[in-house]
PDB file of C-alpha atoms in Angstrom:
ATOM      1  CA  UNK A   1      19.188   2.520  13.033  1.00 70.00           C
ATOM      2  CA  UNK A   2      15.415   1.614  13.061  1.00 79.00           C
ATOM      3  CA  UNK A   3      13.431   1.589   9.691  1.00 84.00           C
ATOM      4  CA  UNK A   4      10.911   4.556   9.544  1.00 83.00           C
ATOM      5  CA  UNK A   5       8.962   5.061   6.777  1.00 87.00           C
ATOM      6  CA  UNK A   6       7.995   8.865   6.630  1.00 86.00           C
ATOM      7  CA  UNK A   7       4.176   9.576   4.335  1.00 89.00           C
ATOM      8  CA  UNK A   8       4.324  13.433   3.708  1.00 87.00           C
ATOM      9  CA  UNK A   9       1.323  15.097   1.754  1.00 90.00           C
ATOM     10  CA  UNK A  10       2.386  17.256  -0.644  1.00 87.00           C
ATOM     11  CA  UNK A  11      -0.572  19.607  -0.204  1.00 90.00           C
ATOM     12  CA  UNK A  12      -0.573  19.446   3.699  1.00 89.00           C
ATOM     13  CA  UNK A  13      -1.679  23.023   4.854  1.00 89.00           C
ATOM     14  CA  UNK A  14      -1.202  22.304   8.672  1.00 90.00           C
ATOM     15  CA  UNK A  15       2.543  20.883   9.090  1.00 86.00           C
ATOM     16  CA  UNK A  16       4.631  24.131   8.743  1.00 82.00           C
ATOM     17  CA  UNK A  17       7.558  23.718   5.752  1.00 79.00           C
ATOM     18  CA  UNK A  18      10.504  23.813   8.216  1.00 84.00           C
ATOM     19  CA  UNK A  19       8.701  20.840  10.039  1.00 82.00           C
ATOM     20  CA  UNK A  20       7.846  18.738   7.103  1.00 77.00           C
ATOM     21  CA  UNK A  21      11.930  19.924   5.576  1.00 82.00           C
ATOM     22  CA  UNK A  22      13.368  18.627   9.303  1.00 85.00           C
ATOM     23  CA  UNK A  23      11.625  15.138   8.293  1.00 78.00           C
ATOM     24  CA  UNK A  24      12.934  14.914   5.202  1.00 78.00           C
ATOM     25  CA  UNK A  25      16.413  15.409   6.584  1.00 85.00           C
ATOM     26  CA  UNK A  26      16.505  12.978   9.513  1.00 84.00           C
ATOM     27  CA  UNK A  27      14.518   9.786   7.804  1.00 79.00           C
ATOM     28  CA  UNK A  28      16.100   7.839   5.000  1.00 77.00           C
ATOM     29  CA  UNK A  29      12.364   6.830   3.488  1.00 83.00           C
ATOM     30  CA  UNK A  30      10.512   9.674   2.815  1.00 82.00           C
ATOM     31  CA  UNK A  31       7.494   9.141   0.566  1.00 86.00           C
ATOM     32  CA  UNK A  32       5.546  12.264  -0.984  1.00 86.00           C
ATOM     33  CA  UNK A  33       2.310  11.324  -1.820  1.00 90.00           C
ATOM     34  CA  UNK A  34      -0.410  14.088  -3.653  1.00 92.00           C
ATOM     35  CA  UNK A  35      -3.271  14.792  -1.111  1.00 93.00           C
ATOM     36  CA  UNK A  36      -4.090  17.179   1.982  1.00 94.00           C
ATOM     37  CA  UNK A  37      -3.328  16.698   5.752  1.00 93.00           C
ATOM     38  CA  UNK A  38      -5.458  13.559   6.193  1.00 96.00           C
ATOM     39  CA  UNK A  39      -3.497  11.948   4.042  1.00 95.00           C
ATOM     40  CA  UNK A  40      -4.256   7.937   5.275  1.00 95.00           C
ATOM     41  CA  UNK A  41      -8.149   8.958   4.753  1.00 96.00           C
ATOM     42  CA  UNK A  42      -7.769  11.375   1.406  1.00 96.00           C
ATOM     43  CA  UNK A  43      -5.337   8.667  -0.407  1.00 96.00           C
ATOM     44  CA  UNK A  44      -5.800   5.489   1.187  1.00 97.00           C
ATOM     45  CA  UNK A  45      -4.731   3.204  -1.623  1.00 97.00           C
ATOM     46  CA  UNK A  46      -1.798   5.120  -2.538  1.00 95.00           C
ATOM     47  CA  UNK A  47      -0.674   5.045   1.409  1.00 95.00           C
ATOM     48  CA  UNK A  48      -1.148   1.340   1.365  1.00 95.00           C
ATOM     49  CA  UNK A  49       0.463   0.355  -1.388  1.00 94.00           C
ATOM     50  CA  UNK A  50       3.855   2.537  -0.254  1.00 93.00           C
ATOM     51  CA  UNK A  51       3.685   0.421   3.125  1.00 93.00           C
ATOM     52  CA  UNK A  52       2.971  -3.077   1.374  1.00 92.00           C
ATOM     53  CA  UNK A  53       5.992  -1.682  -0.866  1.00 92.00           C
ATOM     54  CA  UNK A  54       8.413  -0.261   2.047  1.00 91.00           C
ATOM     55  CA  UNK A  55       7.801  -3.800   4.040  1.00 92.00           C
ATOM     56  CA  UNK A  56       8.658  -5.641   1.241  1.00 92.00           C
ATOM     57  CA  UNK A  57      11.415  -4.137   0.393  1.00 90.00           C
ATOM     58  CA  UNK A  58      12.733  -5.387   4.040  1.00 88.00           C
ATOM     59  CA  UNK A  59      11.469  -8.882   3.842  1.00 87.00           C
ATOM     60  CA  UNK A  60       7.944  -8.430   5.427  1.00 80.00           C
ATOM     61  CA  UNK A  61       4.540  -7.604   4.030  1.00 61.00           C
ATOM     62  CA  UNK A  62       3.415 -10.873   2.991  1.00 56.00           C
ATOM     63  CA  UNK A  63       0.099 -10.134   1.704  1.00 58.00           C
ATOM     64  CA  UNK A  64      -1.687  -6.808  -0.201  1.00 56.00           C
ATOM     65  CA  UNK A  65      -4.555  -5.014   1.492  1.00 56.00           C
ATOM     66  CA  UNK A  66      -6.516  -5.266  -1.586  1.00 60.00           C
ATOM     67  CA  UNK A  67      -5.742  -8.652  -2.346  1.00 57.00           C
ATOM     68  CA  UNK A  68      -6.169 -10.259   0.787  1.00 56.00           C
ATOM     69  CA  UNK A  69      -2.971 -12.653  -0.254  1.00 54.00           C
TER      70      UNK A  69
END
């Protein structure tokens, strides 16, 4: 199976429950993060560092966004 890493705002008002429930059923990596529907823009840090984390946890992700390293 491919890797997908699922973001899902908590407080998204424009994905419909059932929609954001059918993700959370079909994707092993599901990661709830506390923000609106533009959730990259409204919580980029937070977004980032569950990537850098989710990569890692696979072998990749070398370096931090913040960092640079």
């Amino acid at each position: 199976m491919t890797p997908i890493l699922c973001l899902e705002a908590d407080r998204d008002r424009l994905v419909v429950a059932h929609a954001a429930a059918h993700a959370l059923s079909r994707f092993a990596d599901v990661r709830r993060i506390d923000g609106p529907h533009f959730l990259l823009q409204a919580r980029a840090a937070e977004c980032a560092a569950a990537i850098v984390a989710w990569l890692a946890a696979r072998g990749g992700a070398g370096r931090s966004p913040e960092s640079g390293q």
